[in-house]
Amino acid sequence: MPKPVLYVFGGSVWSAAAELAAAELFPEGDIEYKTINLMEGENFAPSFIIKNPNATLPTLEAEGQAYTSTVEVTSYFVKKSSIKVKAANPEFIEILHADKIDPNFALFLFRDDEEHKAKSELGQGFLGGRQAALKKYSVHPEAEPHKAFYDEKIASNGAFLALYQGKASKDEFFAQSHTHFHNIATFFKESLVSYLPENGFIGGEIPGEDDYHLGAWLTRIAAALGAKNKDEAIPAFEKGFGAPIPGQVVSYWRAWTERPSWIKVYPELH
């Protein structure tokens, strides 16, 4: 039987969740990894949209099926592994993946002109690459069945890119960014600790299914707040959220960042 093929990208928050699960649950070599370069919009190629109509990562091909969401991929790994771990809490997973605290938007939001300037290179590079790819792939004959998808993505990504290029009013986006940052800060400071143990992981002594998602979410938030490595994360949380970080969060972060799986997946924070 062919190996499962996991499509990933080194800068993707949710690819990292699947990669953490794979590293925790399977021996080296059991899973084949293929990189889809999101910076160049390779996920918008018609050949990839056939695999995943949402054009998102992670995507897994295994046993003749495609698994096209982070939840589906990590659940598959948990079910197929000989290592038994605590299954996910659906309520918690839904919270982590809600738009309200989306870790992708956390990286690209800007609340004022200073933050806009600081993130301009990242935003224009990523969104510009996507826009060029969308326009390129949308005219391929193979793209015709997905015309509505391409039209919507070109419009929405183009509007986002215009904000970074200074071609659109930023006032509404400033307000949206403030709200999103507030939502993340509130979850981080008030709600998160209710899911965490005093020590170790939600799954116990080793990470469980919830932990793969939360480990990736936390690492992205640290990166969005400017942390460049694991040691800068806690100070970045404290500075960004303007409050001491609960001991359970500190303990949880240290538990993850000491594991070989985390070290493998995160040569740098993203």
PDB file of C-alpha atoms in Angstrom:
ATOM      1  CA  MET A   1       0.000   0.000   0.000  1.00  0.00           C
ATOM      2  CA  PRO A   2       1.382   3.466  -0.887  1.00  0.00           C
ATOM      3  CA  LYS A   3       2.441   5.739   1.934  1.00  0.00           C
ATOM      4  CA  PRO A   4       0.051   8.493   2.981  1.00  0.00           C
ATOM      5  CA  VAL A   5       1.025  11.759   1.280  1.00  0.00           C
ATOM      6  CA  LEU A   6       0.797  14.906   3.399  1.00  0.00           C
ATOM      7  CA  TYR A   7       0.814  18.231   1.549  1.00  0.00           C
ATOM      8  CA  VAL A   8       2.366  20.960   3.685  1.00  0.00           C
ATOM      9  CA  PHE A   9       4.135  24.319   3.655  1.00  0.00           C
ATOM     10  CA  GLY A  10       6.722  25.511   6.144  1.00  0.00           C
ATOM     11  CA  GLY A  11       4.945  28.781   6.886  1.00  0.00           C
ATOM     12  CA  SER A  12       1.458  27.324   7.370  1.00  0.00           C
ATOM     13  CA  VAL A  13       0.020  27.291  10.874  1.00  0.00           C
ATOM     14  CA  TRP A  14      -2.387  24.426  10.273  1.00  0.00           C
ATOM     15  CA  SER A  15       0.071  22.379   8.248  1.00  0.00           C
ATOM     16  CA  ALA A  16       2.200  22.507  11.377  1.00  0.00           C
ATOM     17  CA  ALA A  17      -0.632  20.990  13.433  1.00  0.00           C
ATOM     18  CA  ALA A  18      -0.761  18.011  11.077  1.00  0.00           C
ATOM     19  CA  GLU A  19       3.028  17.760  11.059  1.00  0.00           C
ATOM     20  CA  LEU A  20       3.117  17.729  14.865  1.00  0.00           C
ATOM     21  CA  ALA A  21       0.589  14.905  14.862  1.00  0.00           C
ATOM     22  CA  ALA A  22       2.541  12.953  12.261  1.00  0.00           C
ATOM     23  CA  ALA A  23       5.829  13.392  14.116  1.00  0.00           C
ATOM     24  CA  GLU A  24       4.261  12.321  17.409  1.00  0.00           C
ATOM     25  CA  LEU A  25       2.330   9.343  16.078  1.00  0.00           C
ATOM     26  CA  PHE A  26       4.404   7.740  13.308  1.00  0.00           C
ATOM     27  CA  PRO A  27       8.014   6.645  12.795  1.00  0.00           C
ATOM     28  CA  GLU A  28      10.209   8.648  10.460  1.00  0.00           C
ATOM     29  CA  GLY A  29       9.551   7.585   6.878  1.00  0.00           C
ATOM     30  CA  ASP A  30       6.003   6.312   7.335  1.00  0.00           C
ATOM     31  CA  ILE A  31       4.515   9.429   5.740  1.00  0.00           C
ATOM     32  CA  GLU A  32       5.556  11.139   2.522  1.00  0.00           C
ATOM     33  CA  TYR A  33       5.653  14.936   2.611  1.00  0.00           C
ATOM     34  CA  LYS A  34       5.107  17.161  -0.404  1.00  0.00           C
ATOM     35  CA  THR A  35       5.526  20.920  -0.228  1.00  0.00           C
ATOM     36  CA  ILE A  36       2.951  23.246  -1.741  1.00  0.00           C
ATOM     37  CA  ASN A  37       4.443  26.741  -1.822  1.00  0.00           C
ATOM     38  CA  LEU A  38       1.732  29.068  -0.532  1.00  0.00           C
ATOM     39  CA  MET A  39       3.905  32.135  -1.159  1.00  0.00           C
ATOM     40  CA  GLU A  40       3.747  31.311  -4.865  1.00  0.00           C
ATOM     41  CA  GLY A  41       0.098  30.269  -4.767  1.00  0.00           C
ATOM     42  CA  GLU A  42       0.753  26.664  -5.792  1.00  0.00           C
ATOM     43  CA  ASN A  43      -2.357  25.649  -3.854  1.00  0.00           C
ATOM     44  CA  PHE A  44      -4.421  27.405  -6.521  1.00  0.00           C
ATOM     45  CA  ALA A  45      -3.226  25.157  -9.339  1.00  0.00           C
ATOM     46  CA  PRO A  46      -6.206  23.304 -10.869  1.00  0.00           C
ATOM     47  CA  SER A  47      -4.400  20.019 -10.219  1.00  0.00           C
ATOM     48  CA  PHE A  48      -4.370  20.774  -6.486  1.00  0.00           C
ATOM     49  CA  ILE A  49      -7.943  22.067  -6.356  1.00  0.00           C
ATOM     50  CA  ILE A  50      -9.013  18.664  -7.667  1.00  0.00           C
ATOM     51  CA  LYS A  51      -7.469  17.182  -4.513  1.00  0.00           C
ATOM     52  CA  ASN A  52      -8.848  19.869  -2.205  1.00  0.00           C
ATOM     53  CA  PRO A  53     -11.607  22.174  -3.520  1.00  0.00           C
ATOM     54  CA  ASN A  54     -10.820  24.630  -0.710  1.00  0.00           C
ATOM     55  CA  ALA A  55      -7.188  24.945  -1.870  1.00  0.00           C
ATOM     56  CA  THR A  56      -5.992  24.767   1.735  1.00  0.00           C
ATOM     57  CA  LEU A  57      -3.303  23.004   3.722  1.00  0.00           C
ATOM     58  CA  PRO A  58      -2.881  20.532   5.230  1.00  0.00           C
ATOM     59  CA  THR A  59      -4.221  18.046   2.715  1.00  0.00           C
ATOM     60  CA  LEU A  60      -3.700  14.313   3.068  1.00  0.00           C
ATOM     61  CA  GLU A  61      -4.061  11.547   0.491  1.00  0.00           C
ATOM     62  CA  ALA A  62      -4.346   8.142   2.122  1.00  0.00           C
ATOM     63  CA  GLU A  63      -5.992   4.841   1.274  1.00  0.00           C
ATOM     64  CA  GLY A  64      -7.569   6.271  -1.855  1.00  0.00           C
ATOM     65  CA  GLN A  65      -9.175   9.224  -0.091  1.00  0.00           C
ATOM     66  CA  ALA A  66      -8.396  12.908   0.356  1.00  0.00           C
ATOM     67  CA  TYR A  67      -8.599  14.556   3.769  1.00  0.00           C
ATOM     68  CA  THR A  68      -8.926  18.275   3.277  1.00  0.00           C
ATOM     69  CA  SER A  69      -9.032  19.948   6.683  1.00  0.00           C
ATOM     70  CA  THR A  70      -6.757  20.057   9.711  1.00  0.00           C
ATOM     71  CA  VAL A  71      -9.393  18.285  11.773  1.00  0.00           C
ATOM     72  CA  GLU A  72      -9.786  15.478   9.231  1.00  0.00           C
ATOM     73  CA  VAL A  73      -6.047  14.996   8.833  1.00  0.00           C
ATOM     74  CA  THR A  74      -5.174  14.914  12.527  1.00  0.00           C
ATOM     75  CA  SER A  75      -8.153  12.671  13.261  1.00  0.00           C
ATOM     76  CA  TYR A  76      -6.972  10.224  10.593  1.00  0.00           C
ATOM     77  CA  PHE A  77      -3.494  10.126  12.115  1.00  0.00           C
ATOM     78  CA  VAL A  78      -4.879   9.527  15.609  1.00  0.00           C
ATOM     79  CA  LYS A  79      -7.079   6.673  14.408  1.00  0.00           C
ATOM     80  CA  LYS A  80      -4.358   4.976  12.355  1.00  0.00           C
ATOM     81  CA  SER A  81      -1.463   5.256  14.789  1.00  0.00           C
ATOM     82  CA  SER A  82      -0.397   2.410  17.056  1.00  0.00           C
ATOM     83  CA  ILE A  83       0.272   5.074  19.701  1.00  0.00           C
ATOM     84  CA  LYS A  84      -2.975   5.724  21.519  1.00  0.00           C
ATOM     85  CA  VAL A  85      -3.638   9.294  22.594  1.00  0.00           C
ATOM     86  CA  LYS A  86      -6.566  11.236  23.996  1.00  0.00           C
ATOM     87  CA  ALA A  87      -9.133  12.073  21.327  1.00  0.00           C
ATOM     88  CA  ALA A  88     -10.163  15.632  20.567  1.00  0.00           C
ATOM     89  CA  ASN A  89     -12.719  17.686  22.436  1.00  0.00           C
ATOM     90  CA  PRO A  90     -14.897  18.864  19.504  1.00  0.00           C
ATOM     91  CA  GLU A  91     -15.954  22.019  21.359  1.00  0.00           C
ATOM     92  CA  PHE A  92     -12.347  23.055  21.949  1.00  0.00           C
ATOM     93  CA  ILE A  93     -11.320  22.319  18.363  1.00  0.00           C
ATOM     94  CA  GLU A  94     -14.241  24.392  17.077  1.00  0.00           C
ATOM     95  CA  ILE A  95     -13.149  27.320  19.250  1.00  0.00           C
ATOM     96  CA  LEU A  96      -9.536  27.149  18.046  1.00  0.00           C
ATOM     97  CA  HIS A  97     -10.573  27.084  14.396  1.00  0.00           C
ATOM     98  CA  ALA A  98     -13.225  29.792  14.667  1.00  0.00           C
ATOM     99  CA  ASP A  99     -12.783  32.930  12.572  1.00  0.00           C
ATOM    100  CA  LYS A 100     -13.016  34.932  15.792  1.00  0.00           C
ATOM    101  CA  ILE A 101      -9.483  33.930  16.842  1.00  0.00           C
ATOM    102  CA  ASP A 102      -8.103  32.914  13.433  1.00  0.00           C
ATOM    103  CA  PRO A 103      -4.306  32.676  13.775  1.00  0.00           C
ATOM    104  CA  ASN A 104      -3.790  33.443  10.083  1.00  0.00           C
ATOM    105  CA  PHE A 105      -5.503  36.813  10.376  1.00  0.00           C
ATOM    106  CA  ALA A 106      -3.464  37.440  13.534  1.00  0.00           C
ATOM    107  CA  LEU A 107      -0.330  37.480  11.396  1.00  0.00           C
ATOM    108  CA  PHE A 108      -1.678  39.902   8.800  1.00  0.00           C
ATOM    109  CA  LEU A 109      -3.839  42.283  10.838  1.00  0.00           C
ATOM    110  CA  PHE A 110      -2.664  45.848  11.405  1.00  0.00           C
ATOM    111  CA  ARG A 111      -4.208  48.240  13.909  1.00  0.00           C
ATOM    112  CA  ASP A 112      -2.512  51.489  12.921  1.00  0.00           C
ATOM    113  CA  ASP A 113      -0.212  52.997  10.314  1.00  0.00           C
ATOM    114  CA  GLU A 114       2.911  51.938  12.180  1.00  0.00           C
ATOM    115  CA  GLU A 115       1.854  48.290  12.235  1.00  0.00           C
ATOM    116  CA  HIS A 116       0.775  48.564   8.604  1.00  0.00           C
ATOM    117  CA  LYS A 117       4.237  49.766   7.645  1.00  0.00           C
ATOM    118  CA  ALA A 118       5.932  47.014   9.665  1.00  0.00           C
ATOM    119  CA  LYS A 119       3.892  44.288   7.961  1.00  0.00           C
ATOM    120  CA  SER A 120       3.833  45.804   4.485  1.00  0.00           C
ATOM    121  CA  GLU A 121       6.600  43.647   3.010  1.00  0.00           C
ATOM    122  CA  LEU A 122       5.083  40.424   4.375  1.00  0.00           C
ATOM    123  CA  GLY A 123       1.569  41.321   3.281  1.00  0.00           C
ATOM    124  CA  GLN A 124       2.440  42.512  -0.199  1.00  0.00           C
ATOM    125  CA  GLY A 125       4.773  39.566  -0.777  1.00  0.00           C
ATOM    126  CA  PHE A 126       2.309  36.893   0.296  1.00  0.00           C
ATOM    127  CA  LEU A 127      -0.872  38.419  -1.080  1.00  0.00           C
ATOM    128  CA  GLY A 128       0.849  39.587  -4.257  1.00  0.00           C
ATOM    129  CA  GLY A 129       2.138  36.079  -4.911  1.00  0.00           C
ATOM    130  CA  ARG A 130      -1.330  34.668  -4.383  1.00  0.00           C
ATOM    131  CA  GLN A 131      -2.916  37.215  -6.704  1.00  0.00           C
ATOM    132  CA  ALA A 132      -0.453  36.528  -9.500  1.00  0.00           C
ATOM    133  CA  ALA A 133      -1.011  32.783  -9.141  1.00  0.00           C
ATOM    134  CA  LEU A 134      -4.788  33.117  -9.080  1.00  0.00           C
ATOM    135  CA  LYS A 135      -4.784  35.130 -12.283  1.00  0.00           C
ATOM    136  CA  LYS A 136      -2.334  32.742 -13.947  1.00  0.00           C
ATOM    137  CA  TYR A 137      -4.166  29.561 -13.034  1.00  0.00           C
ATOM    138  CA  SER A 138      -7.662  30.962 -13.610  1.00  0.00           C
ATOM    139  CA  VAL A 139      -7.149  31.098 -17.390  1.00  0.00           C
ATOM    140  CA  HIS A 140      -6.001  27.477 -17.696  1.00  0.00           C
ATOM    141  CA  PRO A 141      -8.519  25.271 -19.523  1.00  0.00           C
ATOM    142  CA  GLU A 142      -8.512  22.947 -16.497  1.00  0.00           C
ATOM    143  CA  ALA A 143      -9.687  25.850 -14.319  1.00  0.00           C
ATOM    144  CA  GLU A 144     -13.000  26.333 -16.139  1.00  0.00           C
ATOM    145  CA  PRO A 145     -15.036  24.082 -13.773  1.00  0.00           C
ATOM    146  CA  HIS A 146     -13.749  26.172 -10.864  1.00  0.00           C
ATOM    147  CA  LYS A 147     -14.453  29.610 -12.370  1.00  0.00           C
ATOM    148  CA  ALA A 148     -16.627  30.756  -9.449  1.00  0.00           C
ATOM    149  CA  PHE A 149     -13.882  29.797  -6.997  1.00  0.00           C
ATOM    150  CA  TYR A 150     -11.226  31.757  -8.886  1.00  0.00           C
ATOM    151  CA  ASP A 151     -13.448  34.805  -9.367  1.00  0.00           C
ATOM    152  CA  GLU A 152     -14.219  34.992  -5.641  1.00  0.00           C
ATOM    153  CA  LYS A 153     -10.598  34.491  -4.605  1.00  0.00           C
ATOM    154  CA  ILE A 154      -9.267  37.060  -7.069  1.00  0.00           C
ATOM    155  CA  ALA A 155     -11.749  39.621  -5.743  1.00  0.00           C
ATOM    156  CA  SER A 156     -11.240  38.951  -2.019  1.00  0.00           C
ATOM    157  CA  ASN A 157      -7.461  38.547  -2.168  1.00  0.00           C
ATOM    158  CA  GLY A 158      -7.206  41.600  -4.401  1.00  0.00           C
ATOM    159  CA  ALA A 159      -9.135  43.712  -1.901  1.00  0.00           C
ATOM    160  CA  PHE A 160      -6.845  42.545   0.916  1.00  0.00           C
ATOM    161  CA  LEU A 161      -3.759  43.264  -1.197  1.00  0.00           C
ATOM    162  CA  ALA A 162      -5.023  46.775  -1.974  1.00  0.00           C
ATOM    163  CA  LEU A 163      -5.000  47.543   1.757  1.00  0.00           C
ATOM    164  CA  TYR A 164      -1.335  46.648   1.980  1.00  0.00           C
ATOM    165  CA  GLN A 165      -0.548  48.614  -1.177  1.00  0.00           C
ATOM    166  CA  GLY A 166      -2.195  51.730   0.226  1.00  0.00           C
ATOM    167  CA  LYS A 167      -4.800  51.719  -2.536  1.00  0.00           C
ATOM    168  CA  ALA A 168      -7.814  51.392  -0.221  1.00  0.00           C
ATOM    169  CA  SER A 169      -9.010  53.085   2.950  1.00  0.00           C
ATOM    170  CA  LYS A 170      -7.583  51.391   6.028  1.00  0.00           C
ATOM    171  CA  ASP A 171      -9.996  52.755   8.657  1.00  0.00           C
ATOM    172  CA  GLU A 172     -12.441  49.849   8.584  1.00  0.00           C
ATOM    173  CA  PHE A 173      -9.577  47.363   8.579  1.00  0.00           C
ATOM    174  CA  PHE A 174      -7.995  49.093  11.579  1.00  0.00           C
ATOM    175  CA  ALA A 175     -11.228  48.547  13.509  1.00  0.00           C
ATOM    176  CA  GLN A 176     -11.508  44.930  12.353  1.00  0.00           C
ATOM    177  CA  SER A 177      -7.912  44.314  13.408  1.00  0.00           C
ATOM    178  CA  HIS A 178      -8.465  45.829  16.857  1.00  0.00           C
ATOM    179  CA  THR A 179     -11.483  43.564  17.375  1.00  0.00           C
ATOM    180  CA  HIS A 180      -9.614  40.466  16.262  1.00  0.00           C
ATOM    181  CA  PHE A 181      -6.616  41.199  18.453  1.00  0.00           C
ATOM    182  CA  HIS A 182      -8.938  41.792  21.410  1.00  0.00           C
ATOM    183  CA  ASN A 183     -10.648  38.447  20.786  1.00  0.00           C
ATOM    184  CA  ILE A 184      -7.324  36.616  20.775  1.00  0.00           C
ATOM    185  CA  ALA A 185      -6.103  38.412  23.889  1.00  0.00           C
ATOM    186  CA  THR A 186      -9.329  37.639  25.745  1.00  0.00           C
ATOM    187  CA  PHE A 187      -9.199  33.959  24.814  1.00  0.00           C
ATOM    188  CA  PHE A 188      -5.533  33.765  25.730  1.00  0.00           C
ATOM    189  CA  LYS A 189      -5.839  35.512  29.103  1.00  0.00           C
ATOM    190  CA  GLU A 190      -9.261  34.346  30.253  1.00  0.00           C
ATOM    191  CA  SER A 191     -10.478  31.177  28.522  1.00  0.00           C
ATOM    192  CA  LEU A 192      -7.431  29.142  27.574  1.00  0.00           C
ATOM    193  CA  VAL A 193      -6.394  28.223  31.118  1.00  0.00           C
ATOM    194  CA  SER A 194      -9.714  26.444  31.691  1.00  0.00           C
ATOM    195  CA  TYR A 195      -8.613  23.816  29.147  1.00  0.00           C
ATOM    196  CA  LEU A 196      -5.049  23.414  30.401  1.00  0.00           C
ATOM    197  CA  PRO A 197      -3.696  21.161  33.151  1.00  0.00           C
ATOM    198  CA  GLU A 198      -1.224  22.427  35.749  1.00  0.00           C
ATOM    199  CA  ASN A 199       1.522  20.485  33.978  1.00  0.00           C
ATOM    200  CA  GLY A 200       1.940  18.541  30.771  1.00  0.00           C
ATOM    201  CA  PHE A 201      -0.648  18.441  28.035  1.00  0.00           C
ATOM    202  CA  ILE A 202      -4.393  18.371  27.576  1.00  0.00           C
ATOM    203  CA  GLY A 203      -3.817  14.788  26.501  1.00  0.00           C
ATOM    204  CA  GLY A 204      -1.906  13.944  29.677  1.00  0.00           C
ATOM    205  CA  GLU A 205       1.802  13.177  29.844  1.00  0.00           C
ATOM    206  CA  ILE A 206       2.064  13.202  26.047  1.00  0.00           C
ATOM    207  CA  PRO A 207       0.213  15.423  23.573  1.00  0.00           C
ATOM    208  CA  GLY A 208      -3.276  14.364  22.550  1.00  0.00           C
ATOM    209  CA  GLU A 209      -5.352  15.376  19.567  1.00  0.00           C
ATOM    210  CA  ASP A 210      -6.315  18.768  21.009  1.00  0.00           C
ATOM    211  CA  ASP A 211      -2.672  19.547  21.661  1.00  0.00           C
ATOM    212  CA  TYR A 212      -1.608  19.303  18.023  1.00  0.00           C
ATOM    213  CA  HIS A 213      -4.035  22.095  17.179  1.00  0.00           C
ATOM    214  CA  LEU A 214      -3.276  24.238  20.220  1.00  0.00           C
ATOM    215  CA  GLY A 215       0.484  23.820  19.880  1.00  0.00           C
ATOM    216  CA  ALA A 216       0.317  25.163  16.333  1.00  0.00           C
ATOM    217  CA  TRP A 217      -2.102  27.966  17.270  1.00  0.00           C
ATOM    218  CA  LEU A 218       0.073  29.150  20.168  1.00  0.00           C
ATOM    219  CA  THR A 219       3.221  29.100  18.072  1.00  0.00           C
ATOM    220  CA  ARG A 220       1.594  31.201  15.349  1.00  0.00           C
ATOM    221  CA  ILE A 221       0.384  33.740  17.908  1.00  0.00           C
ATOM    222  CA  ALA A 222       3.904  33.963  19.336  1.00  0.00           C
ATOM    223  CA  ALA A 223       5.260  34.574  15.836  1.00  0.00           C
ATOM    224  CA  ALA A 224       2.557  37.158  15.100  1.00  0.00           C
ATOM    225  CA  LEU A 225       3.613  39.025  18.244  1.00  0.00           C
ATOM    226  CA  GLY A 226       7.195  39.161  17.038  1.00  0.00           C
ATOM    227  CA  ALA A 227       8.844  36.178  18.743  1.00  0.00           C
ATOM    228  CA  LYS A 228      11.665  34.703  16.664  1.00  0.00           C
ATOM    229  CA  ASN A 229      12.356  31.643  18.815  1.00  0.00           C
ATOM    230  CA  LYS A 230      10.843  29.681  21.698  1.00  0.00           C
ATOM    231  CA  ASP A 231      12.583  31.763  24.372  1.00  0.00           C
ATOM    232  CA  GLU A 232      11.119  35.006  23.058  1.00  0.00           C
ATOM    233  CA  ALA A 233       7.541  33.709  23.106  1.00  0.00           C
ATOM    234  CA  ILE A 234       6.581  34.303  26.746  1.00  0.00           C
ATOM    235  CA  PRO A 235       7.988  37.876  26.789  1.00  0.00           C
ATOM    236  CA  ALA A 236       6.186  38.489  23.479  1.00  0.00           C
ATOM    237  CA  PHE A 237       2.891  37.264  24.946  1.00  0.00           C
ATOM    238  CA  GLU A 238       3.320  39.495  28.001  1.00  0.00           C
ATOM    239  CA  LYS A 239       4.223  42.569  25.971  1.00  0.00           C
ATOM    240  CA  GLY A 240       1.557  41.986  23.335  1.00  0.00           C
ATOM    241  CA  PHE A 241      -1.282  41.273  25.746  1.00  0.00           C
ATOM    242  CA  GLY A 242      -0.136  43.664  28.466  1.00  0.00           C
ATOM    243  CA  ALA A 243      -0.411  41.206  31.341  1.00  0.00           C
ATOM    244  CA  PRO A 244       1.532  38.427  33.058  1.00  0.00           C
ATOM    245  CA  ILE A 245       1.021  35.063  31.394  1.00  0.00           C
ATOM    246  CA  PRO A 246      -0.778  32.419  33.497  1.00  0.00           C
ATOM    247  CA  GLY A 247       1.529  29.757  34.862  1.00  0.00           C
ATOM    248  CA  GLN A 248      -0.391  27.003  33.107  1.00  0.00           C
ATOM    249  CA  VAL A 249       0.276  28.616  29.730  1.00  0.00           C
ATOM    250  CA  VAL A 250       3.979  29.005  30.520  1.00  0.00           C
ATOM    251  CA  SER A 251       4.178  25.361  31.598  1.00  0.00           C
ATOM    252  CA  TYR A 252       2.299  24.232  28.505  1.00  0.00           C
ATOM    253  CA  TRP A 253       4.550  26.205  26.173  1.00  0.00           C
ATOM    254  CA  ARG A 254       7.684  24.769  27.759  1.00  0.00           C
ATOM    255  CA  ALA A 255       6.288  21.230  27.591  1.00  0.00           C
ATOM    256  CA  TRP A 256       5.695  21.560  23.852  1.00  0.00           C
ATOM    257  CA  THR A 257       8.927  23.305  22.942  1.00  0.00           C
ATOM    258  CA  GLU A 258      11.027  20.602  24.595  1.00  0.00           C
ATOM    259  CA  ARG A 259       9.561  17.824  22.465  1.00  0.00           C
ATOM    260  CA  PRO A 260      11.465  16.506  19.429  1.00  0.00           C
ATOM    261  CA  SER A 261       8.313  16.838  17.308  1.00  0.00           C
ATOM    262  CA  TRP A 262       8.024  20.569  17.977  1.00  0.00           C
ATOM    263  CA  ILE A 263      11.734  21.102  17.385  1.00  0.00           C
ATOM    264  CA  LYS A 264      11.441  19.254  14.061  1.00  0.00           C
ATOM    265  CA  VAL A 265       8.410  21.188  12.854  1.00  0.00           C
ATOM    266  CA  TYR A 266       9.622  24.598  14.033  1.00  0.00           C
ATOM    267  CA  PRO A 267      13.203  25.344  12.969  1.00  0.00           C
ATOM    268  CA  GLU A 268      11.747  28.852  13.112  1.00  0.00           C
ATOM    269  CA  LEU A 269       8.442  30.131  14.460  1.00  0.00           C
ATOM    270  CA  HIS A 270       5.600  30.610  12.006  1.00  0.00           C
TER     271      HIS A 270
END
